[in-house]
Each structure stands twice: as C-alpha cells, then as structure tokens.
Tab-separated table of C-alpha atoms in Angstrom:
chain	number	residue	atom	x	y	z
O	1	MET	CA	5.425	-112.628	3.739
O	2	ALA	CA	5.636	-114.465	7.043
O	3	LEU	CA	7.520	-112.936	9.905
O	4	GLU	CA	6.170	-115.892	11.810
O	5	ALA	CA	6.538	-119.235	10.122
O	6	SER	CA	3.174	-120.196	8.759
O	7	ASP	CA	2.051	-123.122	6.650
O	8	ARG	CA	5.587	-124.369	6.213
O	9	ASN	CA	5.785	-125.460	9.791
O	10	THR	CA	3.442	-128.401	9.492
O	11	ASP	CA	3.666	-132.155	9.696
O	12	THR	CA	3.940	-132.341	5.922
O	13	ALA	CA	6.477	-129.612	5.351
O	14	PRO	CA	9.273	-130.890	3.120
O	15	PRO	CA	12.854	-129.966	3.794
O	16	ALA	CA	13.889	-126.933	1.796
O	17	GLU	CA	16.052	-127.690	-1.202
O	18	GLY	CA	19.695	-128.002	-0.278
O	19	VAL	CA	18.998	-128.525	3.432
O	20	ARG	CA	20.938	-131.389	4.987
O	21	LEU	CA	19.169	-133.456	7.569
O	22	PRO	CA	20.781	-134.335	10.897
O	23	ASN	CA	22.730	-137.584	11.008
O	24	GLY	CA	20.534	-140.645	10.849
O	25	MET	CA	17.344	-138.777	10.099
O	26	THR	CA	15.541	-139.191	6.817
O	27	LYS	CA	12.666	-136.829	7.467
O	28	LEU	CA	11.819	-133.875	9.631
O	29	PRO	CA	9.706	-134.879	12.626
O	30	ASN	CA	6.684	-132.561	13.057
O	31	GLY	CA	7.868	-130.527	10.062
O	32	ILE	CA	10.639	-128.897	12.051
O	33	ILE	CA	12.453	-126.274	10.006
O	34	LEU	CA	16.239	-126.545	9.908
O	35	ASP	CA	18.894	-123.918	9.551
O	36	LYS	CA	20.740	-124.066	6.265
O	37	ASP	CA	23.545	-125.868	8.124
O	38	GLY	CA	21.147	-128.702	8.885
O	39	LYS	CA	20.622	-127.922	12.546
O	40	PRO	CA	17.186	-127.145	13.949
O	41	CYS	CA	16.432	-123.461	13.615
O	42	ARG	CA	15.161	-121.855	16.812
O	43	ALA	CA	14.126	-118.691	15.028
O	44	CYS	CA	12.058	-120.622	12.459
O	45	ASN	CA	10.001	-122.805	14.761
O	46	THR	CA	7.709	-122.409	17.738
O	47	LYS	CA	9.185	-123.256	21.096
O	48	SER	CA	6.904	-126.272	21.358
O	49	ALA	CA	7.956	-127.635	17.972
O	50	PHE	CA	11.593	-127.094	18.813
O	51	SER	CA	11.234	-128.860	22.160
O	52	ALA	CA	9.437	-131.784	20.547
O	53	PHE	CA	12.304	-132.090	18.088
O	54	ALA	CA	14.902	-131.913	20.845
O	55	ALA	CA	13.056	-134.627	22.814
O	56	GLN	CA	13.099	-136.939	19.833
O	57	ALA	CA	16.565	-136.241	18.472
O	58	THR	CA	18.573	-135.957	21.678
O	59	HIS	CA	18.688	-137.320	25.194
O	60	LYS	CA	15.803	-135.108	26.226
O	61	GLN	CA	13.499	-138.067	26.573
O	62	SER	CA	15.539	-139.686	29.274
O	63	LYS	CA	16.063	-136.330	30.979
O	64	THR	CA	12.294	-135.796	31.058
O	65	THR	CA	11.737	-139.236	32.559
O	66	ALA	CA	14.319	-138.544	35.225
O	67	ALA	CA	12.740	-135.176	35.995
O	68	THR	CA	9.299	-136.769	36.292
O	69	THR	CA	10.661	-139.291	38.785
O	70	ALA	CA	12.386	-136.613	40.762
O	71	ALA	CA	9.240	-134.496	40.881
O	72	ALA	CA	7.499	-137.351	42.614
O	73	THR	CA	10.042	-137.164	45.419
O	74	GLN	CA	9.215	-134.966	48.387
O	75	GLY	CA	10.868	-131.558	48.056
O	76	ALA	CA	11.717	-131.815	44.380
O	77	THR	CA	8.773	-129.748	43.245
O	78	ALA	CA	9.679	-126.873	45.518
O	79	ALA	CA	13.269	-126.973	44.309
O	80	THR	CA	12.133	-126.836	40.691
O	81	SER	CA	9.780	-123.912	41.272
O	82	THR	CA	12.503	-121.774	42.832
O	83	LYS	CA	14.850	-122.233	39.895
O	84	PRO	CA	15.386	-118.801	38.294
O	85	ALA	CA	13.744	-118.377	34.909
O	86	VAL	CA	16.172	-118.853	32.029
O	87	GLU	CA	16.019	-116.387	29.222
O	88	CYS	CA	15.943	-118.410	26.040
O	89	PRO	CA	16.590	-117.479	22.414
O	90	PRO	CA	13.341	-116.245	20.895
O	91	ASP	CA	11.171	-118.656	18.932
O	92	VAL	CA	9.508	-117.737	15.628
O	93	ALA	CA	6.452	-116.271	17.357
O	94	GLN	CA	8.378	-114.000	19.721
O	95	LEU	CA	10.608	-112.936	16.856
O	96	GLY	CA	7.556	-112.160	14.724
O	97	ARG	CA	5.864	-110.080	17.408
O	98	SER	CA	9.043	-108.140	18.111
O	99	SER	CA	9.702	-107.426	14.440
O	100	TRP	CA	6.129	-106.292	13.705
O	101	THR	CA	6.349	-103.960	16.690
O	102	LEU	CA	9.485	-102.381	15.334
O	103	LEU	CA	8.270	-102.153	11.739
O	104	HIS	CA	4.848	-100.673	12.596
O	105	SER	CA	6.537	-98.233	14.965
O	106	ILE	CA	8.877	-97.154	12.185
O	107	ALA	CA	5.791	-96.561	10.034
O	108	ALA	CA	4.195	-94.563	12.864
O	109	GLN	CA	7.190	-92.225	13.139
O	110	TYR	CA	7.852	-91.945	9.406
O	111	PRO	CA	7.213	-88.396	8.107
O	112	GLU	CA	3.946	-87.515	6.433
O	113	THR	CA	5.953	-85.959	3.638
O	114	PRO	CA	9.334	-87.667	3.625
O	115	SER	CA	12.277	-86.368	1.653
O	116	SER	CA	13.693	-88.363	-1.231
O	117	ALA	CA	16.580	-89.432	1.024
O	118	GLN	CA	14.119	-90.636	3.711
O	119	GLN	CA	12.157	-92.571	1.149
O	120	SER	CA	15.323	-94.169	-0.181
O	121	ASP	CA	16.419	-95.018	3.378
O	122	LEU	CA	13.123	-96.749	4.192
O	123	ALA	CA	12.999	-98.692	0.908
O	124	SER	CA	16.580	-99.871	1.491
O	125	PHE	CA	15.820	-100.773	5.089
O	126	VAL	CA	12.877	-102.958	4.114
O	127	ARG	CA	14.935	-104.679	1.426
O	128	LEU	CA	17.802	-105.378	3.803
O	129	PHE	CA	15.403	-106.464	6.526
O	130	SER	CA	13.993	-109.055	4.110
O	131	ARG	CA	17.506	-110.432	3.562
O	132	LEU	CA	18.645	-110.428	7.172
O	133	TYR	CA	15.478	-111.621	8.903
O	134	PRO	CA	16.627	-114.394	11.261
O	135	CYS	CA	13.949	-116.950	10.317
O	136	TRP	CA	15.116	-117.835	6.858
O	137	VAL	CA	11.882	-119.353	5.577
O	138	CYS	CA	10.034	-116.269	6.814
O	139	ALA	CA	12.667	-114.133	5.080
O	140	ASP	CA	12.078	-116.024	1.866
O	141	ASP	CA	8.352	-115.358	2.120
O	142	PHE	CA	8.930	-111.703	2.902
O	143	GLN	CA	11.255	-111.291	-0.059
O	144	ALA	CA	8.579	-112.844	-2.293
O	145	TYR	CA	5.950	-110.507	-0.848
O	146	VAL	CA	8.153	-107.467	-1.427
O	147	ALA	CA	8.769	-108.628	-4.990
O	148	ARG	CA	5.069	-108.812	-5.823
O	149	ASP	CA	3.959	-105.692	-3.823
O	150	THR	CA	6.696	-103.098	-3.753
O	151	PRO	CA	6.864	-101.225	-0.422
O	152	ARG	CA	5.125	-97.843	-0.605
O	153	VAL	CA	7.304	-95.207	1.014
O	154	ALA	CA	5.918	-91.956	-0.426
O	155	SER	CA	4.252	-90.992	2.885
O	156	ARG	CA	3.584	-92.234	6.377
O	157	ASP	CA	0.161	-93.474	5.479
O	158	ASP	CA	1.376	-95.144	2.302
O	159	PHE	CA	3.921	-97.156	4.254
O	160	GLY	CA	1.618	-97.816	7.182
O	161	GLN	CA	-1.064	-99.165	4.853
O	162	TRP	CA	1.454	-101.259	2.888
O	163	LEU	CA	2.846	-102.762	6.097
O	164	CYS	CA	-0.614	-103.462	7.406
O	165	ARG	CA	-1.468	-105.367	4.230
O	166	ALA	CA	1.784	-107.314	4.512
O	167	HIS	CA	0.986	-108.169	8.146
O	168	ASN	CA	-2.504	-109.272	7.150
O	169	ASP	CA	-1.029	-111.533	4.493
O	170	VAL	CA	0.711	-113.359	7.347
O	171	ASN	CA	-2.372	-113.229	9.545
O	172	VAL	CA	-4.305	-115.063	6.870
O	173	LYS	CA	-1.567	-117.738	6.547
O	174	LEU	CA	-1.581	-118.233	10.311
O	175	GLY	CA	-5.352	-118.322	10.596
O	176	LYS	CA	-5.364	-115.134	12.655
O	177	PRO	CA	-7.933	-112.315	12.374
O	178	VAL	CA	-7.321	-109.750	9.680
O	179	PHE	CA	-6.717	-106.241	10.980
O	180	ASP	CA	-8.705	-103.241	9.673
O	181	CYS	CA	-5.981	-101.206	7.997
O	182	ALA	CA	-8.058	-98.023	8.325
O	183	ARG	CA	-7.085	-98.242	12.010
O	184	TRP	CA	-3.335	-98.878	11.589
O	185	GLU	CA	-2.367	-95.423	12.875
O	186	GLU	CA	-4.694	-95.713	15.868
O	187	ARG	CA	-3.115	-99.060	16.750
O	188	TRP	CA	0.521	-98.056	16.288
O	189	ARG	CA	0.716	-94.243	16.628
O	190	THR	CA	-2.076	-92.376	18.276
O	191	GLY	CA	-3.960	-94.884	20.408
O	192	PRO	CA	-7.774	-94.960	20.224
O	193	PRO	CA	-9.750	-91.689	20.306
O	194	ASP	CA	-11.293	-92.540	23.702
O	195	GLY	CA	-7.864	-91.955	25.274
O	196	SER	CA	-7.670	-95.438	26.742
O	197	CYS	CA	-4.003	-95.659	25.830
O	198	ASP	CA	-3.131	-92.262	27.326
U	1	MET	CA	23.275	-95.967	22.159
U	2	ALA	CA	19.928	-96.139	23.812
U	3	LEU	CA	17.171	-98.196	22.275
U	4	GLU	CA	15.304	-97.391	25.435
U	5	ALA	CA	15.343	-93.744	26.464
U	6	SER	CA	17.768	-93.402	29.292
U	7	ASP	CA	19.100	-90.416	31.137
U	8	ARG	CA	17.337	-87.927	28.872
U	9	ASN	CA	13.977	-88.944	30.264
U	10	THR	CA	14.409	-87.243	33.610
U	11	ASP	CA	12.897	-84.299	35.406
U	12	THR	CA	15.738	-82.111	34.280
U	13	ALA	CA	15.875	-83.097	30.630
U	14	PRO	CA	15.869	-79.993	28.459
U	15	PRO	CA	13.874	-79.887	25.267
U	16	ALA	CA	15.968	-80.834	22.303
U	17	GLU	CA	17.025	-77.927	20.102
U	18	GLY	CA	14.312	-76.942	17.650
U	19	VAL	CA	11.556	-78.773	19.483
U	20	ARG	CA	8.378	-76.715	19.910
U	21	LEU	CA	6.508	-77.052	23.189
U	22	PRO	CA	2.725	-77.583	23.203
U	23	ASN	CA	0.584	-74.470	23.453
U	24	GLY	CA	0.787	-72.759	26.768
U	25	MET	CA	3.581	-74.912	28.133
U	26	THR	CA	6.951	-73.461	28.926
U	27	LYS	CA	8.668	-76.575	30.151
U	28	LEU	CA	8.292	-80.309	29.871
U	29	PRO	CA	6.586	-81.856	32.888
U	30	ASN	CA	8.476	-84.883	34.207
U	31	GLY	CA	10.999	-84.491	31.393
U	32	ILE	CA	8.570	-85.853	28.824
U	33	ILE	CA	10.206	-86.187	25.394
U	34	LEU	CA	8.364	-84.667	22.486
U	35	ASP	CA	8.231	-85.577	18.863
U	36	LYS	CA	9.922	-83.108	16.607
U	37	ASP	CA	6.454	-81.703	15.797
U	38	GLY	CA	6.060	-80.737	19.422
U	39	LYS	CA	3.609	-83.483	20.423
U	40	PRO	CA	4.452	-86.023	23.128
U	41	CYS	CA	6.333	-88.944	21.675
U	42	ARG	CA	4.886	-92.321	22.682
U	43	ALA	CA	7.911	-94.186	21.351
U	44	CYS	CA	10.328	-92.002	23.346
U	45	ASN	CA	8.752	-92.262	26.800
U	46	THR	CA	7.611	-94.895	29.200
U	47	LYS	CA	3.887	-95.527	29.341
U	48	SER	CA	3.793	-94.134	32.902
U	49	ALA	CA	5.547	-90.928	31.863
U	50	PHE	CA	3.273	-90.532	28.875
U	51	SER	CA	0.179	-91.068	30.963
U	52	ALA	CA	1.374	-88.548	33.557
U	53	PHE	CA	1.848	-86.039	30.789
U	54	ALA	CA	-1.592	-86.740	29.341
U	55	ALA	CA	-3.183	-86.290	32.798
U	56	GLN	CA	-1.533	-82.902	33.192
U	57	ALA	CA	-1.924	-81.545	29.665
U	58	THR	CA	-5.400	-82.789	28.763
U	59	HIS	CA	-8.727	-83.589	30.378
U	60	LYS	CA	-7.361	-86.877	31.749
U	61	GLN	CA	-7.436	-85.537	35.288
U	62	SER	CA	-11.184	-85.052	35.296
U	63	LYS	CA	-11.674	-88.417	33.582
U	64	THR	CA	-9.636	-90.073	36.293
U	65	THR	CA	-11.632	-88.400	39.035
U	66	ALA	CA	-14.858	-89.573	37.441
U	67	ALA	CA	-13.507	-93.092	37.072
U	68	THR	CA	-12.486	-93.196	40.739
U	69	THR	CA	-15.960	-92.107	41.801
U	70	ALA	CA	-17.537	-94.684	39.558
U	71	ALA	CA	-15.281	-97.392	40.923
U	72	ALA	CA	-16.661	-96.723	44.413
U	73	THR	CA	-20.120	-97.541	43.127
U	74	GLN	CA	-21.335	-101.126	43.450
U	75	GLY	CA	-20.798	-103.020	40.217
U	76	ALA	CA	-18.420	-100.542	38.594
U	77	THR	CA	-15.305	-102.552	39.363
U	78	ALA	CA	-16.711	-105.671	37.712
U	79	ALA	CA	-17.686	-103.670	34.645
U	80	THR	CA	-14.165	-102.271	34.340
U	81	SER	CA	-12.517	-105.648	34.712
U	82	THR	CA	-14.545	-107.159	31.873
U	83	LYS	CA	-13.549	-104.415	29.439
U	84	PRO	CA	-11.472	-106.025	26.635
U	85	ALA	CA	-7.797	-105.137	26.752
U	86	VAL	CA	-6.867	-102.440	24.278
U	87	GLU	CA	-3.638	-102.919	22.332
U	88	CYS	CA	-1.752	-99.666	22.645
U	89	PRO	CA	1.167	-98.216	20.661
U	90	PRO	CA	4.371	-99.482	22.239
U	91	ASP	CA	6.203	-97.307	24.716
U	92	VAL	CA	9.969	-96.824	24.724
U	93	ALA	CA	10.573	-99.917	26.869
U	94	GLN	CA	8.521	-102.289	24.728
U	95	LEU	CA	10.071	-100.835	21.581
U	96	GLY	CA	13.547	-101.349	23.083
U	97	ARG	CA	12.914	-104.966	24.063
U	98	SER	CA	11.466	-105.767	20.633
U	99	SER	CA	14.358	-104.140	18.799
U	100	TRP	CA	17.048	-105.818	20.839
U	101	THR	CA	15.304	-109.150	20.234
U	102	LEU	CA	15.429	-108.594	16.481
U	103	LEU	CA	18.997	-107.266	16.431
U	104	HIS	CA	20.471	-110.037	18.593
U	105	SER	CA	18.584	-112.655	16.564
U	106	ILE	CA	20.041	-111.197	13.372
U	107	ALA	CA	23.472	-111.569	14.989
U	108	ALA	CA	22.630	-115.147	15.937
U	109	GLN	CA	21.748	-116.100	12.370
U	110	TYR	CA	24.536	-114.118	10.703
U	111	PRO	CA	27.114	-116.370	9.007
U	112	GLU	CA	30.360	-117.271	10.755
U	113	THR	CA	32.147	-116.336	7.546
U	114	PRO	CA	29.935	-113.850	5.713
U	115	SER	CA	30.509	-112.813	2.134
U	116	SER	CA	31.481	-109.235	1.281
U	117	ALA	CA	27.905	-108.634	0.168
U	118	GLN	CA	26.508	-109.966	3.474
U	119	GLN	CA	28.911	-107.767	5.417
U	120	SER	CA	27.843	-104.746	3.337
U	121	ASP	CA	24.181	-105.612	3.875
U	122	LEU	CA	24.551	-105.815	7.657
U	123	ALA	CA	26.575	-102.620	7.921
U	124	SER	CA	23.976	-100.823	5.820
U	125	PHE	CA	21.150	-102.263	7.836
U	126	VAL	CA	22.650	-101.041	11.122
U	127	ARG	CA	23.226	-97.581	9.668
U	128	LEU	CA	19.659	-97.369	8.365
U	129	PHE	CA	18.252	-98.749	11.593
U	130	SER	CA	20.024	-95.943	13.442
U	131	ARG	CA	18.299	-93.390	11.224
U	132	LEU	CA	14.819	-94.920	11.277
U	133	TYR	CA	14.570	-95.984	14.895
U	134	PRO	CA	11.169	-94.700	16.080
U	135	CYS	CA	12.352	-93.140	19.360
U	136	TRP	CA	14.245	-90.179	17.940
U	137	VAL	CA	16.345	-89.401	21.016
U	138	CYS	CA	17.308	-93.109	21.172
U	139	ALA	CA	18.158	-92.969	17.484
U	140	ASP	CA	20.400	-89.958	18.100
U	141	ASP	CA	22.206	-91.907	20.834
U	142	PHE	CA	22.546	-94.951	18.639
U	143	GLN	CA	23.935	-92.905	15.759
U	144	ALA	CA	26.507	-91.438	18.163
U	145	TYR	CA	27.439	-94.907	19.422
U	146	VAL	CA	27.861	-96.215	15.873
U	147	ALA	CA	30.022	-93.216	15.053
U	148	ARG	CA	32.420	-93.871	17.904
U	149	ASP	CA	32.407	-97.695	17.699
U	150	THR	CA	31.909	-98.862	14.106
U	151	PRO	CA	29.789	-102.001	13.849
U	152	ARG	CA	31.933	-105.112	13.431
U	153	VAL	CA	30.458	-107.271	10.661
U	154	ALA	CA	33.382	-109.528	9.691
U	155	SER	CA	31.872	-112.595	11.388
U	156	ARG	CA	28.945	-113.746	13.503
U	157	ASP	CA	30.951	-113.446	16.707
U	158	ASP	CA	32.332	-110.023	15.752
U	159	PHE	CA	28.845	-108.675	15.289
U	160	GLY	CA	27.390	-110.484	18.275
U	161	GLN	CA	30.088	-109.074	20.528
U	162	TRP	CA	29.766	-105.575	19.107
U	163	LEU	CA	25.992	-105.644	19.611
U	164	CYS	CA	26.375	-106.982	23.133
U	165	ARG	CA	28.683	-104.094	24.002
U	166	ALA	CA	26.221	-101.644	22.468
U	167	HIS	CA	23.393	-103.172	24.530
U	168	ASN	CA	25.512	-102.975	27.674
U	169	ASP	CA	26.167	-99.308	26.991
U	170	VAL	CA	22.390	-98.817	27.309
U	171	ASN	CA	22.158	-101.134	30.300
U	172	VAL	CA	24.655	-98.930	32.137
U	173	LYS	CA	22.666	-95.773	31.265
U	174	LEU	CA	19.481	-97.367	32.520
U	175	GLY	CA	21.068	-98.782	35.671
U	176	LYS	CA	20.459	-102.324	34.544
U	177	PRO	CA	22.882	-105.227	35.027
U	178	VAL	CA	25.648	-105.568	32.454
U	179	PHE	CA	25.496	-108.802	30.434
U	180	ASP	CA	28.540	-111.082	30.129
U	181	CYS	CA	29.264	-110.844	26.403
U	182	ALA	CA	31.105	-114.189	26.472
U	183	ARG	CA	27.549	-115.645	26.769
U	184	TRP	CA	25.887	-113.701	23.981
U	185	GLU	CA	25.532	-116.734	21.733
U	186	GLU	CA	24.150	-118.879	24.521
U	187	ARG	CA	21.534	-116.189	25.240
U	188	TRP	CA	20.498	-115.513	21.692
U	189	ARG	CA	21.413	-118.556	19.603
U	190	THR	CA	22.066	-121.889	21.299
U	191	GLY	CA	20.435	-121.683	24.687
U	192	PRO	CA	22.413	-122.816	27.744
U	193	PRO	CA	24.422	-126.064	27.629
U	194	ASP	CA	22.122	-127.731	30.202
U	195	GLY	CA	19.407	-127.861	27.562
U	196	SER	CA	16.952	-125.856	29.662
U	197	CYS	CA	15.823	-123.965	26.580
U	198	ASP	CA	15.343	-127.093	24.443
C-alpha cells in the first residue's frame, strides 16, 4: 500500500505496462509517473519531480531563464514577491497526508462495537477507496495490500490497528519512521494523556 | 453539506436529539458539539472551541494558570519553545481540508467517459463517505445535501461540477468565498494555463 508514491518514483522506475510516453520521449526522465493517458500525473509525483519534468518537456526552461533575468532587474523581485499565492493541484505527498488524515479519523470515530451494516459499509468503503484513489500507482499498491491483509472492521481498535499497519507499510517504503500502533488512538482520537492536545 | 462544521457550531447550537451531556452540565458551552456518546467531539469542532471546552470542563484552567506563572520565570519560555511539537488529532477544519483535497482529486482523476461499473463505484463511494465521515454533524449535512442533489457521476466534468457546488454550499455556510466552478479542473487537475503550478 502506498498512499504516497514510494519506490516507483525513482530514476529507474519503468513505465507501467500499457502506458504511452509523450511524443518524442523514449523514457521517463527522473522516473516521472504518467497518467494512463500518457500525460504526467500530478497526483502520482512529488511537486519537485513534476516541475523537473515540466522544465524538461515543455518551454519551462526558457521561462525560467527569462524569469532569472527579470529578477536581476531592479523592482522585479518585489513584484514577484507580491504575486498572490496560487493554489495548485495537490502532489502525491499532499494527497497522501490528506487521505491518511481522513482514513485514521474514520477509524477514530468508528464504533467500538459496530453493527453488521456498519462493518459492511466500512469494508466497502475501503475497497472503493482502493479503486478510486487518485494516484493510480498508489491505488495499485493499496489494492495489493488489501488483497494480502483483509481490512479488519469488527471493531474500532481492529480497524485502527489494521490501518496503522497499512500506513507503516508505506512508511517503510518511503524510509519514514514506523509508528507505534499501540498509540494509534492517542494520535488520531484522544490526544496524549498529558492533555497537550486539549 | 458541511465537511467543516458550520452554523451548528455556534453559541446557540442546541444539543442534537439523543445526545447526552457530560455529568453536571446542562448546556453546551460555546456550542461545543459532542460525540453521540456525550463526550466532546474533536472531529466536529475547531481546535480553539475544543480547547475552550476543555478549559471549562476539566482542570485545564488551573494548568493554564500554572503555565502562565511559569512563563514569567526566567528560562521557562525557552524550555517551552524547545518542546517537540505534538501531533494532535485533526480538528473539524483540518479534517474538512483533507477530505475536500481527496474528493476533488478523485474528481480530477475520474474518467471523462467512465464505465457503468466506475459510475456505480463512485456513486457508492460518495454514499458511504457520507455515512462514515468522522464529524457526525457534518456527515448529517452531507447526507442531506446528497439527498436533495444526487451526485452526478456520468463524466469527470459532471462529478467535478457537482462536487464544486457541494463545496460552495459549505463555503456559503462558513462565510467563505464561493469558488468559480468553471475553474474546478484548473484548481484540482491541470493547474492554471500560465504554468505557475508546473
């Protein structure tokens, strides 16, 4: 499972089977992950990887050069700094953080003793989430994870622990610290016992 | 629809039917929204509202007084500032931002001409999302919105426009600016035409 693209987004990542490359390109620079229509996938790459791709594959290089020249001109820097911030489509990292926040919060609010209907709802939600997740390589990984470790939905703690393990699976792939799943509820539901989140 | 709690989280908000109040309390201070078990709901309130509640209903007040006294003592400020940041359960605003990011990104990656199965998946996902959303008052609002304006899942643009309208419904409730839905794809999929997100 990888709600953030992990080891696929490397210099050596091959194009996924069936993916068309953009016109005139025979390989993916910096391992950029493409949408299934052959265009670079914002939701599958970090912002920096996407920008590097754009600089190579489009006119970005010349725009950057022009901007650098302009910045050397008196007044240009001030004009640039007052430009309002543009809200951009999320990259793979922002999408991952957002999605983990939602999923762990769903676990936190899930009943301790859910009804059969609630268990069915949550199992279906996780399955549909794995199909609809906007980063398609991450979705593939998540579907594979779900296939080898069926989501536990019998209780709040069952699901919270399952989700924590799934998140840690991604943490390992990304070289991030593993979270102590004994503390999942403290992190996502109650806050620490010292009240520092109250 | 309100993925962030809106007009319910006011001084005059009544307790939802069937909600038990904490021991000894006859009304909700500052309109704090409770979980259905009668405890304050982190996912339903802003962090500031939750903290105000905690200060009133627990020993937070005395802790705050002690902290203020300590801060006046030489060295205490430095000690506080070096304390590692605690990651807290998300409040209603963070949960809302995260969830909109996921939902709009799902719209952005949804096919232009989805299959019947894909349409069914997305419709089911939205319905389940409305049941499982961790802020229960927001979930109630979302379910009501979905009931009066059925999610459009026939195409990427249909769903993107529907979701944009749903988000604007919340923006109005929260007193936030309404977004121009003609630009939903630019905001969530392509970035602006000037390439400032590339």
